[in-house]
Amino acid sequence: MTALRRMASTPWIWSFVGALLIWLATVAFTGGYGGGGMITAALSLAVFMVIVGTGQMFVITLGPGNVDLSLPANIGLASAVAMTVMNGQDSRIALGLLAALACGAAVGVANYLLIWALRIPPIIATLSASFIIHSIDIAYGRGLQIKPPPGFAAFTNIQILGIPLLALLTILFTVLAALALNRMIYGRSVLAIGQNIRAAWLAGINVGWTRFATYTLCGTLGGLDGALLAGYFRGANIDIGNEYLLSSIAVVVIGGTSVAGGKANVPGIWGASLFLVLLLTMLNTFGVSAGVRLLLTGLIIVGVIAAAGGEETR
Amino acid sequence: MAEAPEAVVNLVGVEKHFGAVRALAGVDFAIGKGECIGLVGHNGAGKSTLMHILAGTLQPTAGRIVIGGRQEEAYSVARAKMLGVRCVFQELSLCPNLNVAENTRVNHQSLRGIGWRKRAAALIGAKLDEIFPDHGIDADDIVSDLSLGKRQMVEVARAFTVTDEPLEVVILDEPTSSLDAETAGQLLAFVRRFVESGGSVILISHLLGEILDNADRIVVMRDGKVAAGNAASAFDRTKLVAAMGGAETHHKAQHRDSEARKEGPVRVRARPRQQTDGTELVAHEGQVIGLAGLAGHGQTDLLLSVFGAAGSRGKQGVEVNGPIALVAGDRQTDGIFQQWSISLNIGIRSLKRLRQGVLISSRREAELAEEWRKRIGIRTPDMNNNILSLSGGNQQKALFARALGSDAEIILMDDPMRGVDIGTKLEVYDLIRQEAAAGRTFLWYTTETDELDHCDRVYVFRGGRIVAKLNRGELTEEKVIHSSFSETAQ
């Protein structure tokens, strides 16, 4: 039975295989130099993709048309809010984190309100929300102190035996997310809604609440990501979340979650995030120019999604 | 038949099977030139299937289609159009985002080149004027802005417009269902004029008066066969109802003696939205309540309003006491979750009970599935197999298991036996009886009159309203049919 379940959810294996192959190729290119450091760096950066990717996964699993495009703006605003509230003092770290979470949650709630009250398709709602958030960030972030407290910056860089502490905590978080997805009423509701929203309603599922919770969760995770990114990169920045627009969706899909909804996969997000981060590292190592690097990244993502999507329909 | 030599359309020995279900069991059907045929029959008698075959949308399993004296080999929608067979089906087929003239163009390839819009507008405008004087419809009106009745008028008028293709036979399936009495009269008068000028019409209606007054000949279908066919003058209302299946002596299911059940507390009290008088549906604890009438006359709407009212208290006209579950009839759109196993599909309604702490217990979930596999007899080697690995009947059993395995006290059933084999049906009937005896309340919408025998009380629906309430003792198929088909437009 478990063997069958595993068979059914194999697509995520490939993202890990891909990540491994890229790592081997890079290590072969450098003649075995820097392999360990590369993994440490990849884990550090993958964490940020995994966190928002998990939120995005729950949203996408709600079914066709559901996606949160406001993540980059959300991350940017939350990073500024977190750094402002922390105000460079170690004693205010917890307060700043809470503020970032609350800011992200508020964005999520606003997204759902647009979708629910105005009946706007989620793509449009979250995209327009993202412009509003972005404007707020410009008005709010101007001329403010945005450096993290030293304690917070250090915390985001702690390593245990070469493994970043953040990565360990994120692994724990994804285990909980996987449990929530497969073994809790919330996750089952998300999966059911994604397969057939009408059937889910008729089966007694609280559709409205589940969708609300999902957009709020995704927003909250965006807020958390903003705070952590500001700590890791030593400062908040309005553009700090920009790359997470494409990558949060890419890691979900490459990781074996169905774009059509109703079928999700948490481990695959890790594999796909490592794959994307290592891919960038590899292209850097090869000394490819920035333009070619972007081009190749785009092509590879499209290729992988096309291949993964093909398997899914079987 | 007598008209055979000059028949425009002649269907000979037509059969249609959907899997094991035989929708048409060898039907002979002929339409003469200048004839209006009234086609009647109860739900599932095969009227629609027969008309779909004539329209070319369904291919017959066996039999011949002869049109204009020529046997058709590769009959299709396009071929039907070329030969002058037009149809107006109940589900309106206008494109809501286009205007009236543009919708007319959809059916007329020849309206092309500069000024086609104007010509289309003139064509449909003239026909509307002819059939429905003072119709108040402009050719520029977007269809979605029109009322249902006006849409039906456009639909009908469009079917009678002529450009380069002939117009021989028009199938009108419930053409007056959304029209008021006056426009309905205009349409029927036009049908008579059309027929007198040599056209042919097949008229399907649940208003027996309409059929009796306007048809030259009436064909009664029943169980996929032609049960009677004769000049309209040979029929009256009673004879029609009898031919549709009402007069047959009825053997009541013997189980459940007619012992007067003592009435428990009220579980559901509901009034259809269109109900104008004070009639309401009342269901007590342990009762099986039937919702009867022709398909699509408000039964499903009532079930959904009861279901929707369960969560939020005090919705208008609906009172629900107790947890509720629904067994969908349309499995694919309303019921199953295709990516899930059978046991996940059964457990979804009972997640709260399956928890241990905050997590859903896999063991309890498997136990629930196994219990119902035994009780309801789902035929599968492993309940962890995908739900789609089951046959339709077994998928339906899984949906019953979902509802009956839950904590629901009230079970709504939305014509759940559609396309289910007889073996499954008998098993489920037993189960419903047991569960009702144990105190559960069932609201059962069914299009199969036989199933009403299992009900304590039956409400017959017509046009979104309850038109009759029949207690167990007074229930006969004839009464149900009688109430389902009214004499004239309301």
Coordinates of N, CA, C and O in Angstrom, one line a residue, chain A residues 169-293:
Chain A
L169 N 15.5 24.1 10.3 CA 14.2 24.5 10.8 C 13.2 24.4 9.7 O 12.0 24.1 9.9
T170 N 13.6 24.8 8.5 CA 12.7 24.7 7.3 C 12.3 23.3 7.0 O 11.2 23.0 6.6
I171 N 13.3 22.4 7.2 CA 12.9 20.9 7.0 C 11.8 20.5 8.0 O 10.8 19.9 7.6
L172 N 12.0 20.9 9.2 CA 11.0 20.7 10.2 C 9.6 21.2 9.8 O 8.6 20.6 9.8
F173 N 9.7 22.5 9.3 CA 8.5 23.2 8.9 C 7.8 22.4 7.7 O 6.6 22.2 7.7
T174 N 8.6 21.9 6.8 CA 8.0 21.2 5.6 C 7.4 19.9 6.0 O 6.4 19.4 5.5
V175 N 8.0 19.2 7.1 CA 7.4 18.0 7.5 C 6.0 18.3 8.1 O 5.1 17.6 7.8
L176 N 5.9 19.4 8.9 CA 4.6 19.8 9.4 C 3.7 20.1 8.2 O 2.5 19.7 8.3
A177 N 4.2 20.8 7.2 CA 3.3 21.1 6.1 C 2.8 19.9 5.4 O 1.6 19.8 5.0
A178 N 3.7 18.9 5.3 CA 3.3 17.6 4.6 C 2.2 16.9 5.4 O 1.2 16.4 4.9
L179 N 2.4 17.0 6.8 CA 1.3 16.4 7.6 C 0.0 17.1 7.5 O -1.1 16.5 7.4
A180 N 0.1 18.4 7.5 CA -1.1 19.2 7.3 C -1.8 18.9 6.0 O -3.0 18.8 5.9
L181 N -1.0 18.7 5.0 CA -1.6 18.4 3.6 C -2.3 17.1 3.6 O -3.4 17.0 3.1
N182 N -1.6 16.1 4.1 CA -2.2 14.7 3.9 C -3.0 14.2 5.1 O -3.8 13.3 4.9
R183 N -2.7 14.7 6.3 CA -3.3 14.1 7.5 C -4.2 15.0 8.3 O -4.7 14.6 9.3
M184 N -4.4 16.2 7.8 CA -5.3 17.1 8.6 C -6.5 17.5 7.7 O -6.4 17.5 6.5
I185 N -7.6 17.9 8.4 CA -8.8 18.3 7.7 C -8.5 19.4 6.7 O -9.0 19.4 5.6
Y186 N -7.7 20.3 7.2 CA -7.4 21.5 6.3 C -6.8 21.0 4.9 O -7.3 21.4 3.9
G187 N -5.8 20.1 5.0 CA -5.1 19.7 3.8 C -6.0 18.9 2.9 O -6.1 19.1 1.7
R188 N -6.8 18.0 3.5 CA -7.8 17.2 2.8 C -8.8 18.1 2.1 O -9.2 17.9 0.9
S189 N -9.2 19.2 2.8 CA -10.1 20.1 2.2 C -9.5 20.8 1.0 O -10.2 20.9 -0.1
V190 N -8.3 21.2 1.1 CA -7.6 21.9 0.0 C -7.6 20.9 -1.2 O -7.9 21.3 -2.4
L191 N -7.2 19.7 -1.0 CA -7.1 18.7 -2.1 C -8.4 18.4 -2.7 O -8.5 18.3 -3.9
A192 N -9.4 18.3 -1.9 CA -10.8 18.1 -2.4 C -11.3 19.2 -3.3 O -11.8 19.1 -4.4
I193 N -11.1 20.5 -2.8 CA -11.5 21.6 -3.5 C -10.8 21.7 -4.8 O -11.4 22.0 -5.9
G194 N -9.5 21.4 -4.8 CA -8.7 21.5 -6.1 C -9.2 20.5 -7.1 O -9.1 20.7 -8.3
Q195 N -9.8 19.4 -6.7 CA -10.2 18.4 -7.6 C -11.6 18.8 -8.2 O -11.8 18.6 -9.4
N196 N -12.5 19.3 -7.3 CA -13.8 19.6 -7.8 C -14.5 20.4 -6.7 O -15.0 19.8 -5.7
I197 N -14.6 21.7 -6.9 CA -15.0 22.6 -5.9 C -16.5 22.3 -5.5 O -16.9 22.4 -4.4
R198 N -17.3 22.0 -6.5 CA -18.7 21.7 -6.3 C -18.9 20.5 -5.5 O -19.6 20.4 -4.5
A199 N -18.2 19.4 -5.9 CA -18.3 18.2 -5.2 C -17.8 18.4 -3.7 O -18.3 17.8 -2.8
A200 N -16.8 19.2 -3.5 CA -16.3 19.4 -2.2 C -17.3 20.1 -1.3 O -17.5 19.7 -0.2
W201 N -18.0 21.1 -1.9 CA -19.1 21.7 -1.2 C -20.2 20.7 -0.8 O -20.6 20.7 0.3
L202 N -20.5 19.9 -1.8 CA -21.6 18.9 -1.5 C -21.2 17.8 -0.6 O -22.0 17.1 0.0
A203 N -19.9 17.7 -0.4 CA -19.4 16.7 0.6 C -19.3 17.3 2.0 O -18.7 16.7 2.9
G204 N -19.7 18.5 2.1 CA -19.8 19.1 3.4 C -18.5 19.9 3.8 O -18.3 20.2 5.0
I205 N -17.6 20.1 2.9 CA -16.4 20.9 3.2 C -16.6 22.4 3.2 O -17.4 22.9 2.4
N206 N -16.0 23.0 4.2 CA -16.2 24.5 4.3 C -15.3 25.1 3.3 O -14.1 25.5 3.6
V207 N -15.8 25.3 2.1 CA -15.0 25.8 1.0 C -14.4 27.2 1.2 O -13.3 27.5 1.1
G208 N -15.3 28.1 1.7 CA -14.9 29.5 1.9 C -13.8 29.6 2.9 O -12.8 30.3 2.7
W209 N -14.0 28.9 4.0 CA -13.0 29.0 5.1 C -11.6 28.5 4.6 O -10.6 29.1 4.9
T210 N -11.7 27.4 3.9 CA -10.4 26.7 3.5 C -9.7 27.6 2.5 O -8.4 27.8 2.6
R211 N -10.4 28.3 1.6 CA -9.7 29.1 0.6 C -9.1 30.4 1.4 O -8.0 30.8 1.1
F212 N -9.9 30.9 2.3 CA -9.4 32.0 3.1 C -8.2 31.7 3.8 O -7.2 32.4 3.8
A213 N -8.2 30.5 4.5 CA -7.0 30.1 5.3 C -5.8 29.9 4.4 O -4.7 30.2 4.7
T214 N -6.0 29.4 3.2 CA -4.9 29.1 2.3 C -4.3 30.4 1.8 O -3.0 30.5 1.8
Y215 N -5.1 31.4 1.4 CA -4.4 32.6 0.9 C -3.8 33.4 2.1 O -2.7 34.0 1.9
T216 N -4.4 33.3 3.3 CA -3.7 33.9 4.4 C -2.4 33.2 4.8 O -1.4 33.8 5.1
L217 N -2.4 31.9 4.7 CA -1.2 31.1 5.0 C -0.1 31.5 4.1 O 1.0 31.8 4.4
C218 N -0.5 31.6 2.8 CA 0.6 31.9 1.8 C 1.1 33.3 2.0 O 2.3 33.5 1.9
G219 N 0.2 34.2 2.3 CA 0.7 35.6 2.6 C 1.6 35.6 3.8 O 2.6 36.3 3.8
T220 N 1.2 34.9 4.9 CA 2.0 34.9 6.1 C 3.4 34.3 5.8 O 4.4 34.9 6.3
L221 N 3.5 33.3 5.0 CA 4.8 32.7 4.7 C 5.6 33.7 3.9 O 6.8 33.8 4.0
G222 N 4.9 34.5 3.0 CA 5.6 35.5 2.3 C 6.2 36.5 3.3 O 7.4 36.9 3.1
G223 N 5.5 36.9 4.3 CA 5.9 37.8 5.3 C 7.2 37.3 6.0 O 8.2 38.0 6.2
L224 N 7.1 36.0 6.4 CA 8.2 35.4 7.1 C 9.5 35.4 6.2 O 10.6 35.7 6.7
D225 N 9.2 35.1 4.9 CA 10.3 35.0 4.0 C 11.0 36.4 3.9 O 12.2 36.5 3.8
G226 N 10.2 37.5 3.9 CA 10.7 38.8 3.8 C 11.7 39.1 4.9 O 12.8 39.6 4.7
A227 N 11.2 38.8 6.2 CA 12.0 39.1 7.3 C 13.4 38.3 7.3 O 14.4 38.8 7.5
L228 N 13.3 37.0 6.9 CA 14.5 36.2 6.9 C 15.4 36.7 5.8 O 16.7 36.7 6.0
L229 N 14.9 37.0 4.6 CA 15.7 37.5 3.5 C 16.5 38.7 4.0 O 17.7 38.9 3.7
A230 N 15.8 39.6 4.7 CA 16.4 40.9 5.1 C 17.5 40.6 6.1 O 18.6 41.3 6.0
G231 N 17.3 39.6 6.9 CA 18.4 39.2 7.8 C 19.6 38.6 7.1 O 20.8 39.0 7.3
Y232 N 19.3 37.7 6.2 CA 20.4 37.0 5.4 C 21.2 37.9 4.6 O 22.4 37.8 4.5
F233 N 20.5 38.8 3.9 CA 21.2 39.7 2.9 C 21.5 41.1 3.6 O 21.8 42.0 2.9
R234 N 21.4 41.1 4.9 CA 21.8 42.3 5.7 C 21.1 43.6 5.3 O 21.7 44.6 5.0
G235 N 19.8 43.5 5.1 CA 19.1 44.7 4.8 C 17.8 44.5 4.0 O 17.7 43.6 3.2
A236 N 16.8 45.3 4.3 CA 15.5 45.2 3.6 C 15.7 45.9 2.3 O 16.5 46.8 2.1
N237 N 14.9 45.5 1.3 CA 15.0 46.1 0.0 C 13.7 45.9 -0.7 O 13.2 44.7 -0.7
I238 N 13.3 46.8 -1.4 CA 11.9 46.7 -2.1 C 11.9 45.6 -3.1 O 10.9 45.0 -3.4
D239 N 13.1 45.4 -3.7 CA 13.1 44.4 -4.8 C 13.6 43.0 -4.3 O 13.9 42.1 -5.1
I240 N 13.7 42.8 -3.0 CA 14.3 41.6 -2.5 C 13.5 40.4 -2.8 O 14.1 39.3 -2.9
G241 N 12.2 40.5 -3.1 CA 11.4 39.3 -3.4 C 11.2 39.1 -4.9 O 10.5 38.1 -5.2
N242 N 11.8 39.9 -5.7 CA 11.4 39.8 -7.1 C 11.5 38.5 -7.8 O 10.7 38.0 -8.6
E243 N 12.6 37.8 -7.4 CA 12.9 36.5 -8.1 C 11.9 35.4 -7.7 O 11.8 34.4 -8.3
Y244 N 11.1 35.7 -6.6 CA 10.2 34.7 -6.1 C 8.9 34.6 -6.8 O 8.1 33.8 -6.5
L245 N 8.7 35.5 -7.8 CA 7.5 35.4 -8.6 C 7.5 34.1 -9.4 O 6.6 33.3 -9.3
L246 N 8.5 34.0 -10.2 CA 8.6 32.8 -11.1 C 9.0 31.6 -10.2 O 8.4 30.5 -10.4
S247 N 10.0 31.8 -9.3 CA 10.6 30.6 -8.7 C 9.6 29.9 -7.7 O 9.5 28.7 -7.6
S248 N 8.7 30.7 -7.1 CA 7.7 30.1 -6.2 C 6.8 29.2 -6.9 O 6.4 28.1 -6.5
I249 N 6.5 29.6 -8.2 CA 5.6 28.7 -9.0 C 6.4 27.6 -9.6 O 5.9 26.4 -9.6
A250 N 7.6 27.9 -10.0 CA 8.4 26.8 -10.7 C 8.7 25.7 -9.7 O 8.6 24.5 -10.1
V251 N 9.0 26.0 -8.5 CA 9.4 24.9 -7.6 C 8.2 24.0 -7.3 O 8.3 22.8 -7.1
V252 N 7.0 24.7 -7.2 CA 5.8 23.9 -7.0 C 5.6 22.9 -8.1 O 5.3 21.7 -7.9
V253 N 5.7 23.4 -9.3 CA 5.3 22.6 -10.5 C 6.4 21.5 -10.7 O 6.2 20.3 -11.0
I254 N 7.7 22.0 -10.7 CA 8.8 21.0 -10.9 C 8.7 20.0 -9.8 O 9.1 18.8 -10.0
G255 N 8.3 20.4 -8.6 CA 8.3 19.4 -7.5 C 7.1 18.4 -7.6 O 7.0 17.6 -6.7
G256 N 6.3 18.4 -8.6 CA 5.4 17.4 -8.8 C 4.0 17.7 -8.4 O 3.1 16.9 -8.3
T257 N 3.7 19.0 -8.1 CA 2.3 19.4 -7.7 C 1.6 19.7 -9.0 O 2.2 20.3 -10.0
S258 N 0.4 19.3 -9.1 CA -0.4 19.5 -10.3 C -0.9 20.9 -10.5 O -1.5 21.5 -9.6
V259 N -0.6 21.5 -11.7 CA -1.1 22.9 -11.9 C -2.6 22.9 -12.0 O -3.2 23.9 -11.8
A260 N -3.2 21.8 -12.3 CA -4.6 21.7 -12.4 C -5.3 21.6 -11.0 O -6.5 21.6 -10.9
G261 N -4.5 21.5 -10.0 CA -5.0 21.4 -8.6 C -5.3 20.0 -8.1 O -5.3 19.1 -8.9
G262 N -5.6 19.9 -6.8 CA -6.0 18.7 -6.3 C -4.9 17.6 -6.0 O -5.2 16.6 -5.4
K263 N -3.7 18.0 -6.4 CA -2.6 17.0 -6.1 C -1.4 17.8 -5.8 O -0.9 18.6 -6.6
A264 N -0.8 17.5 -4.6 CA 0.3 18.3 -4.1 C 1.4 17.5 -3.6 O 1.2 16.3 -3.3
N265 N 2.6 18.1 -3.5 CA 3.7 17.3 -3.1 C 4.7 18.2 -2.3 O 5.2 19.2 -2.9
V266 N 5.0 17.9 -1.1 CA 5.8 18.8 -0.3 C 7.3 18.5 -0.5 O 8.1 19.4 -0.8
P267 N 7.8 17.2 -0.4 CA 9.2 17.0 -0.6 C 9.8 17.5 -1.9 O 10.9 18.0 -2.0
G268 N 8.9 17.4 -3.0 CA 9.3 17.9 -4.3 C 9.8 19.4 -4.3 O 10.6 19.8 -5.1
I269 N 9.2 20.2 -3.4 CA 9.5 21.6 -3.3 C 11.0 21.7 -2.9 O 11.7 22.6 -3.5
W270 N 11.4 20.9 -2.0 CA 12.9 20.9 -1.6 C 13.7 20.6 -2.8 O 14.7 21.2 -3.1
G271 N 13.4 19.5 -3.5 CA 14.2 19.0 -4.6 C 14.3 20.1 -5.7 O 15.3 20.4 -6.2
A272 N 13.1 20.7 -6.0 CA 13.1 21.7 -7.1 C 13.8 22.9 -6.7 O 14.5 23.5 -7.5
S273 N 13.7 23.3 -5.4 CA 14.4 24.5 -5.0 C 15.9 24.3 -5.1 O 16.7 25.2 -5.6
L274 N 16.4 23.2 -4.6 CA 17.9 22.9 -4.7 C 18.3 22.8 -6.2 O 19.3 23.4 -6.5
F275 N 17.4 22.3 -7.0 CA 17.7 22.2 -8.4 C 17.9 23.6 -9.0 O 18.9 23.9 -9.7
L276 N 16.9 24.5 -8.7 CA 17.0 25.8 -9.3 C 18.2 26.6 -8.8 O 19.0 27.2 -9.5
V277 N 18.5 26.5 -7.4 CA 19.6 27.2 -6.9 C 21.0 26.7 -7.4 O 21.8 27.4 -7.8
L278 N 21.1 25.3 -7.5 CA 22.3 24.7 -8.0 C 22.5 25.1 -9.5 O 23.6 25.2 -10.0
L279 N 21.4 25.1 -10.2 CA 21.5 25.5 -11.6 C 22.1 26.8 -11.8 O 23.0 27.0 -12.6
L280 N 21.7 27.8 -11.0 CA 22.3 29.1 -11.1 C 23.8 29.1 -10.7 O 24.6 29.7 -11.4
T281 N 24.1 28.4 -9.6 CA 25.5 28.2 -9.2 C 26.3 27.6 -10.3 O 27.4 28.1 -10.6
M282 N 25.8 26.6 -11.0 CA 26.5 25.9 -12.0 C 26.8 26.9 -13.2 O 27.9 27.0 -13.6
L283 N 25.8 27.6 -13.6 CA 25.9 28.6 -14.7 C 26.9 29.6 -14.3 O 27.8 30.1 -15.1
N284 N 26.9 30.1 -13.0 CA 27.9 31.1 -12.6 C 29.3 30.5 -12.7 O 30.3 31.1 -13.1
T285 N 29.4 29.2 -12.2 CA 30.7 28.6 -12.2 C 31.3 28.5 -13.6 O 32.5 28.6 -13.8
F286 N 30.4 28.1 -14.5 CA 30.8 28.0 -15.9 C 31.2 29.3 -16.5 O 31.7 29.4 -17.6
G287 N 30.9 30.4 -15.8 CA 31.3 31.7 -16.3 C 30.4 32.2 -17.4 O 30.8 33.0 -18.3
V288 N 29.1 31.8 -17.4 CA 28.2 32.2 -18.4 C 27.8 33.6 -18.1 O 27.6 34.0 -17.0
S289 N 27.5 34.4 -19.2 CA 27.1 35.8 -18.9 C 25.7 35.9 -18.4 O 24.9 34.9 -18.6
A290 N 25.4 37.0 -17.8 CA 24.1 37.1 -17.1 C 22.9 36.9 -18.1 O 22.0 36.2 -17.7
G291 N 23.0 37.4 -19.3 CA 21.9 37.2 -20.2 C 21.7 35.8 -20.6 O 20.6 35.3 -20.5
V292 N 22.8 35.1 -20.9 CA 22.7 33.7 -21.3 C 22.2 32.9 -20.1 O 21.4 31.9 -20.2
R293 N 22.6 33.3 -18.9 CA 22.2 32.6 -17.6 C 20.7 32.6 -17.5 O 20.0 31.6 -17.3

